[in-house]
mmCIF file of C-alpha atoms in Angstrom:
data_model
loop_
_atom_site.group_PDB
_atom_site.id
_atom_site.type_symbol
_atom_site.label_atom_id
_atom_site.label_comp_id
_atom_site.label_asym_id
_atom_site.label_seq_id
_atom_site.Cartn_x
_atom_site.Cartn_y
_atom_site.Cartn_z
ATOM 1 C CA GLN A 1 149.899 43.169 115.249
ATOM 2 C CA LYS A 2 151.372 42.784 111.869
ATOM 3 C CA GLU A 3 152.934 39.465 111.087
ATOM 4 C CA VAL A 4 156.135 41.185 109.906
ATOM 5 C CA GLU A 5 157.437 44.451 111.422
ATOM 6 C CA GLN A 6 160.149 46.524 109.867
ATOM 7 C CA ASP A 7 161.265 50.160 110.579
ATOM 8 C CA PRO A 8 160.411 52.245 107.596
ATOM 9 C CA GLY A 9 163.073 54.669 108.399
ATOM 10 C CA PRO A 10 164.321 56.723 106.674
ATOM 11 C CA LEU A 11 167.852 55.702 107.347
ATOM 12 C CA SER A 12 170.703 57.820 106.190
ATOM 13 C CA VAL A 13 174.443 56.785 106.485
ATOM 14 C CA PRO A 14 177.757 58.030 104.918
ATOM 15 C CA GLU A 15 179.229 56.045 102.098
ATOM 16 C CA GLY A 16 181.392 53.179 103.437
ATOM 17 C CA ALA A 17 179.549 52.605 106.506
ATOM 18 C CA ILE A 18 178.091 49.351 107.486
ATOM 19 C CA VAL A 19 174.300 49.140 107.298
ATOM 20 C CA SER A 20 172.053 46.994 109.478
ATOM 21 C CA LEU A 21 168.492 46.460 108.447
ATOM 22 C CA ASN A 22 166.223 44.450 110.534
ATOM 23 C CA CYS A 23 162.836 42.789 110.661
ATOM 24 C CA THR A 24 160.850 40.974 113.290
ATOM 25 C CA TYR A 25 158.015 38.591 112.885
ATOM 26 C CA SER A 26 155.362 36.786 114.879
ATOM 27 C CA ASN A 27 154.564 33.665 112.889
ATOM 28 C CA SER A 28 156.953 30.798 114.037
ATOM 29 C CA ALA A 29 155.931 28.783 110.820
ATOM 30 C CA PHE A 30 157.904 31.136 108.699
ATOM 31 C CA GLN A 31 160.831 29.097 107.091
ATOM 32 C CA TYR A 32 161.909 31.100 103.956
ATOM 33 C CA PHE A 33 163.384 34.443 104.444
ATOM 34 C CA MET A 34 164.095 37.032 101.760
ATOM 35 C CA TRP A 35 165.457 40.571 101.326
ATOM 36 C CA TYR A 36 164.449 42.505 98.285
ATOM 37 C CA ARG A 37 165.724 45.770 97.122
ATOM 38 C CA GLN A 38 163.402 48.235 95.351
ATOM 39 C CA TYR A 39 164.561 51.219 93.576
ATOM 40 C CA SER A 40 162.001 54.109 93.055
ATOM 41 C CA ARG A 41 159.479 53.191 90.399
ATOM 42 C CA LYS A 42 160.837 49.809 90.008
ATOM 43 C CA GLY A 43 159.845 46.299 90.965
ATOM 44 C CA PRO A 44 161.588 44.489 93.979
ATOM 45 C CA GLU A 45 164.782 42.890 93.136
ATOM 46 C CA LEU A 46 165.767 39.686 94.948
ATOM 47 C CA LEU A 47 168.961 40.115 97.064
ATOM 48 C CA MET A 48 169.111 37.334 99.387
ATOM 49 C CA TYR A 49 167.348 33.941 100.038
ATOM 50 C CA THR A 50 167.619 31.950 103.093
ATOM 51 C CA TYR A 51 166.102 28.886 104.386
ATOM 52 C CA SER A 52 165.645 28.419 108.209
ATOM 53 C CA SER A 53 168.301 29.736 110.557
ATOM 54 C CA GLY A 54 171.814 30.895 110.016
ATOM 55 C CA ASN A 55 173.927 33.277 108.004
ATOM 56 C CA LYS A 56 174.331 33.643 104.294
ATOM 57 C CA GLU A 57 176.884 35.939 102.539
ATOM 58 C CA ASP A 58 176.984 37.161 99.026
ATOM 59 C CA GLY A 59 179.511 39.784 98.336
ATOM 60 C CA ARG A 60 178.826 42.920 100.298
ATOM 61 C CA PHE A 61 175.635 41.660 101.748
ATOM 62 C CA THR A 62 175.155 39.157 104.729
ATOM 63 C CA ALA A 63 171.760 37.897 105.769
ATOM 64 C CA GLN A 64 171.102 36.419 109.210
ATOM 65 C CA VAL A 65 168.217 34.519 110.486
ATOM 66 C CA ASP A 66 167.521 33.958 114.291
ATOM 67 C CA LYS A 67 164.375 31.854 114.502
ATOM 68 C CA SER A 68 164.511 31.612 118.318
ATOM 69 C CA SER A 69 164.127 35.453 118.537
ATOM 70 C CA LYS A 70 162.103 35.779 115.251
ATOM 71 C CA TYR A 71 164.392 38.223 113.930
ATOM 72 C CA ILE A 72 166.118 38.727 110.679
ATOM 73 C CA SER A 73 168.851 41.072 109.563
ATOM 74 C CA LEU A 74 170.570 42.322 106.477
ATOM 75 C CA PHE A 75 174.083 43.851 106.683
ATOM 76 C CA ILE A 76 175.563 45.833 103.815
ATOM 77 C CA ARG A 77 179.338 46.425 104.050
ATOM 78 C CA ASP A 78 181.159 49.109 102.431
ATOM 79 C CA SER A 79 177.947 50.870 101.451
ATOM 80 C CA GLN A 80 177.808 52.655 98.076
ATOM 81 C CA PRO A 81 175.486 55.505 96.915
ATOM 82 C CA SER A 82 173.956 53.059 94.427
ATOM 83 C CA ASP A 83 172.685 51.108 97.510
ATOM 84 C CA SER A 84 170.167 53.859 98.176
ATOM 85 C CA ALA A 85 166.788 52.118 97.777
ATOM 86 C CA THR A 86 164.008 50.805 99.848
ATOM 87 C CA TYR A 87 164.891 47.438 101.497
ATOM 88 C CA LEU A 88 161.961 44.925 101.969
ATOM 89 C CA CYS A 89 162.127 41.868 104.004
ATOM 90 C CA ALA A 90 159.892 39.006 102.989
ATOM 91 C CA MET A 91 159.000 35.556 104.478
ATOM 92 C CA SER A 92 156.669 32.516 103.821
ATOM 93 C CA HIS A 93 156.212 29.112 104.927
ATOM 94 C CA PRO A 94 155.585 25.852 103.098
ATOM 95 C CA PHE A 95 152.203 25.206 104.581
ATOM 96 C CA GLN A 96 150.763 28.393 102.815
ATOM 97 C CA GLY A 97 153.049 28.204 99.868
ATOM 98 C CA ALA A 98 156.690 29.043 99.825
ATOM 99 C CA GLN A 99 155.925 31.933 97.139
ATOM 100 C CA LYS A 100 153.081 33.369 99.119
ATOM 101 C CA LEU A 101 155.100 36.026 100.569
ATOM 102 C CA VAL A 102 154.441 38.310 103.671
ATOM 103 C CA PHE A 103 156.384 41.651 103.399
ATOM 104 C CA GLY A 104 157.654 44.031 105.838
ATOM 105 C CA GLN A 105 156.875 47.643 105.236
ATOM 106 C CA GLY A 106 160.298 48.476 103.878
ATOM 107 C CA THR A 107 163.145 50.716 105.068
ATOM 108 C CA ARG A 108 164.236 53.524 102.970
ATOM 109 C CA LEU A 109 168.007 53.833 102.879
ATOM 110 C CA THR A 110 170.113 56.672 101.533
ATOM 111 C CA ILE A 111 173.899 56.343 101.324
ATOM 112 C CA ASN A 112 175.434 59.768 101.116
ATOM 113 C CA PRO A 113 178.730 60.220 99.245
ATOM 114 C CA ASN B 1 166.512 36.743 78.592
ATOM 115 C CA ALA B 2 163.347 38.844 79.215
ATOM 116 C CA GLY B 3 162.165 39.053 82.762
ATOM 117 C CA VAL B 4 158.473 39.494 83.957
ATOM 118 C CA MET B 5 156.844 42.105 81.691
ATOM 119 C CA GLN B 6 154.138 44.037 82.818
ATOM 120 C CA ASN B 7 152.030 46.659 80.989
ATOM 121 C CA PRO B 8 150.881 49.331 80.980
ATOM 122 C CA ARG B 9 153.684 50.898 83.141
ATOM 123 C CA HIS B 10 151.193 53.692 84.248
ATOM 124 C CA LEU B 11 147.284 53.621 84.102
ATOM 125 C CA VAL B 12 144.978 56.422 84.845
ATOM 126 C CA ARG B 13 141.217 55.594 85.282
ATOM 127 C CA ARG B 14 138.359 57.522 86.347
ATOM 128 C CA ARG B 15 136.197 56.286 89.091
ATOM 129 C CA GLY B 16 133.635 53.680 87.896
ATOM 130 C CA GLN B 17 135.969 52.522 84.803
ATOM 131 C CA GLU B 18 137.693 49.312 84.478
ATOM 132 C CA ALA B 19 141.201 48.789 84.684
ATOM 133 C CA ARG B 20 143.174 45.813 82.977
ATOM 134 C CA LEU B 21 146.664 44.950 83.983
ATOM 135 C CA ARG B 22 148.689 42.533 82.084
ATOM 136 C CA CYS B 23 151.690 40.343 82.920
ATOM 137 C CA SER B 24 153.837 38.198 80.814
ATOM 138 C CA PRO B 25 155.834 35.905 82.959
ATOM 139 C CA VAL B 26 159.352 34.754 82.222
ATOM 140 C CA LYS B 27 159.552 32.460 79.331
ATOM 141 C CA GLY B 28 158.829 28.966 80.492
ATOM 142 C CA HIS B 29 157.185 30.028 83.816
ATOM 143 C CA SER B 30 153.778 28.681 84.426
ATOM 144 C CA HIS B 31 153.216 30.065 87.868
ATOM 145 C CA VAL B 32 152.152 33.677 88.311
ATOM 146 C CA TYR B 33 151.409 35.720 91.446
ATOM 147 C CA TRP B 34 150.013 39.197 91.837
ATOM 148 C CA TYR B 35 150.912 41.630 94.598
ATOM 149 C CA ARG B 36 149.687 45.097 95.451
ATOM 150 C CA GLN B 37 151.585 47.852 97.043
ATOM 151 C CA LEU B 38 149.688 50.751 98.602
ATOM 152 C CA PRO B 39 151.364 53.974 99.340
ATOM 153 C CA GLU B 40 153.764 53.647 102.158
ATOM 154 C CA GLU B 41 153.078 49.999 102.648
ATOM 155 C CA GLY B 42 154.749 46.731 101.823
ATOM 156 C CA LEU B 43 153.623 44.358 99.223
ATOM 157 C CA LYS B 44 150.565 42.296 99.894
ATOM 158 C CA PHE B 45 149.670 39.026 98.187
ATOM 159 C CA MET B 46 146.714 38.871 96.052
ATOM 160 C CA VAL B 47 146.374 35.873 94.010
ATOM 161 C CA TYR B 48 148.211 32.880 92.711
ATOM 162 C CA LEU B 49 147.487 31.238 89.222
ATOM 163 C CA GLN B 50 148.723 28.608 87.182
ATOM 164 C CA LYS B 51 147.840 28.322 83.555
ATOM 165 C CA GLU B 52 143.994 28.149 83.272
ATOM 166 C CA ASN B 53 143.693 27.806 87.136
ATOM 167 C CA ILE B 54 143.270 30.073 90.063
ATOM 168 C CA ILE B 55 145.115 28.307 92.948
ATOM 169 C CA ASP B 56 144.897 30.630 95.772
ATOM 170 C CA GLU B 57 142.888 33.939 95.668
ATOM 171 C CA SER B 58 142.771 34.555 99.446
ATOM 172 C CA GLY B 59 144.328 38.079 99.070
ATOM 173 C CA MET B 60 141.948 39.218 96.465
ATOM 174 C CA PRO B 61 139.179 41.825 97.506
ATOM 175 C CA LYS B 62 135.835 39.951 97.430
ATOM 176 C CA GLU B 63 134.208 42.288 94.847
ATOM 177 C CA ARG B 64 135.369 43.999 91.544
ATOM 178 C CA PHE B 65 138.699 42.134 91.312
ATOM 179 C CA SER B 66 139.318 39.231 89.142
ATOM 180 C CA ALA B 67 142.454 37.420 87.582
ATOM 181 C CA GLU B 68 143.083 34.794 84.851
ATOM 182 C CA PHE B 69 145.985 33.181 83.209
ATOM 183 C CA PRO B 70 144.854 31.671 79.993
ATOM 184 C CA LYS B 71 146.475 28.807 78.216
ATOM 185 C CA GLU B 72 147.780 31.422 75.702
ATOM 186 C CA GLY B 73 148.698 35.018 76.268
ATOM 187 C CA PRO B 74 149.507 37.091 79.397
ATOM 188 C CA SER B 75 147.929 36.872 82.883
ATOM 189 C CA ILE B 76 145.196 39.697 83.372
ATOM 190 C CA LEU B 77 144.380 41.274 86.610
ATOM 191 C CA ARG B 78 141.043 43.183 86.096
ATOM 192 C CA ILE B 79 139.494 45.819 88.290
ATOM 193 C CA GLN B 80 135.935 46.711 87.683
ATOM 194 C CA GLN B 81 134.410 50.024 88.776
ATOM 195 C CA VAL B 82 137.592 51.291 90.259
ATOM 196 C CA VAL B 83 137.491 53.596 93.310
ATOM 197 C CA ARG B 84 140.301 55.929 94.520
ATOM 198 C CA GLY B 85 141.362 53.250 97.124
ATOM 199 C CA ASP B 86 142.410 50.977 94.231
ATOM 200 C CA SER B 87 145.158 53.537 93.427
ATOM 201 C CA ALA B 88 148.341 51.476 93.959
ATOM 202 C CA ALA B 89 151.346 49.701 92.305
ATOM 203 C CA TYR B 90 150.338 46.191 91.184
ATOM 204 C CA PHE B 91 153.294 43.781 90.684
ATOM 205 C CA CYS B 92 153.408 40.427 89.122
ATOM 206 C CA ALA B 93 155.894 37.798 89.713
ATOM 207 C CA SER B 94 156.514 34.389 88.232
ATOM 208 C CA SER B 95 158.193 31.148 89.020
ATOM 209 C CA PRO B 96 158.971 27.893 87.203
ATOM 210 C CA LEU B 97 157.867 25.862 90.265
ATOM 211 C CA GLY B 98 154.879 25.751 92.288
ATOM 212 C CA GLN B 99 154.301 26.980 95.726
ATOM 213 C CA GLY B 100 155.456 23.789 97.345
ATOM 214 C CA TYR B 101 158.971 24.229 95.989
ATOM 215 C CA ASN B 102 161.854 26.248 97.134
ATOM 216 C CA SER B 103 161.928 28.715 94.297
ATOM 217 C CA PRO B 104 162.157 32.469 95.035
ATOM 218 C CA LEU B 105 159.930 34.968 93.134
ATOM 219 C CA HIS B 106 161.182 37.403 90.724
ATOM 220 C CA PHE B 107 159.064 40.634 90.095
ATOM 221 C CA GLY B 108 158.201 42.693 87.206
ATOM 222 C CA ASN B 109 158.381 46.602 87.325
ATOM 223 C CA GLY B 110 154.776 46.914 88.085
ATOM 224 C CA THR B 111 151.689 48.795 86.892
ATOM 225 C CA ARG B 112 151.075 52.161 88.705
ATOM 226 C CA LEU B 113 147.285 52.607 88.792
ATOM 227 C CA THR B 114 145.974 56.020 89.466
ATOM 228 C CA VAL B 115 142.221 56.576 90.013
ATOM 229 C CA THR B 116 141.070 60.189 89.438
#
């Protein structure tokens, strides 16, 4: 079993829809949770960074962490064609190093105009 | 402000040759991380270096792979006697703070290695 599970998709939605992306994990020691966006042939770009449980909002993006369920989500409101990319969840814990990230496989998202 | 710079962007090597991948961290960052992304897979940690020190190489294959981050110059990931299975995108990230700190990583655009 992988430490971090993420549905690879692909996921295709119309422009303006609300997108929900999710990851589950098995290691209860994870405390730092991140979402990265990766365009084709580019490096991962940090979108959201949260510590422990709760919600964090940044513009059209909301990240949620539910440590009791070992489940994290990224919501994208008013989705735009420019949001079409692969979204990677990543997490880490301080005992192994906060920057030693464990990534999900990534979900390929397409927003259709 | 320049971000993490990696070169070359694309590298083609024949089986048995050596590959050298270079990473220049963000100016002022002294912590460098290398990750590998195999086709259709997420990124996997390889190695964490500080200037002149390897801190954590638990993700590095035991043979043929090595990394360094000298006092001057970029970090180098070296793969000797490459095989087809080494074909992947290799990403470098840097941080101003060490692994004990709450400091997210910022990645370069990677080097795509193709072994023929």
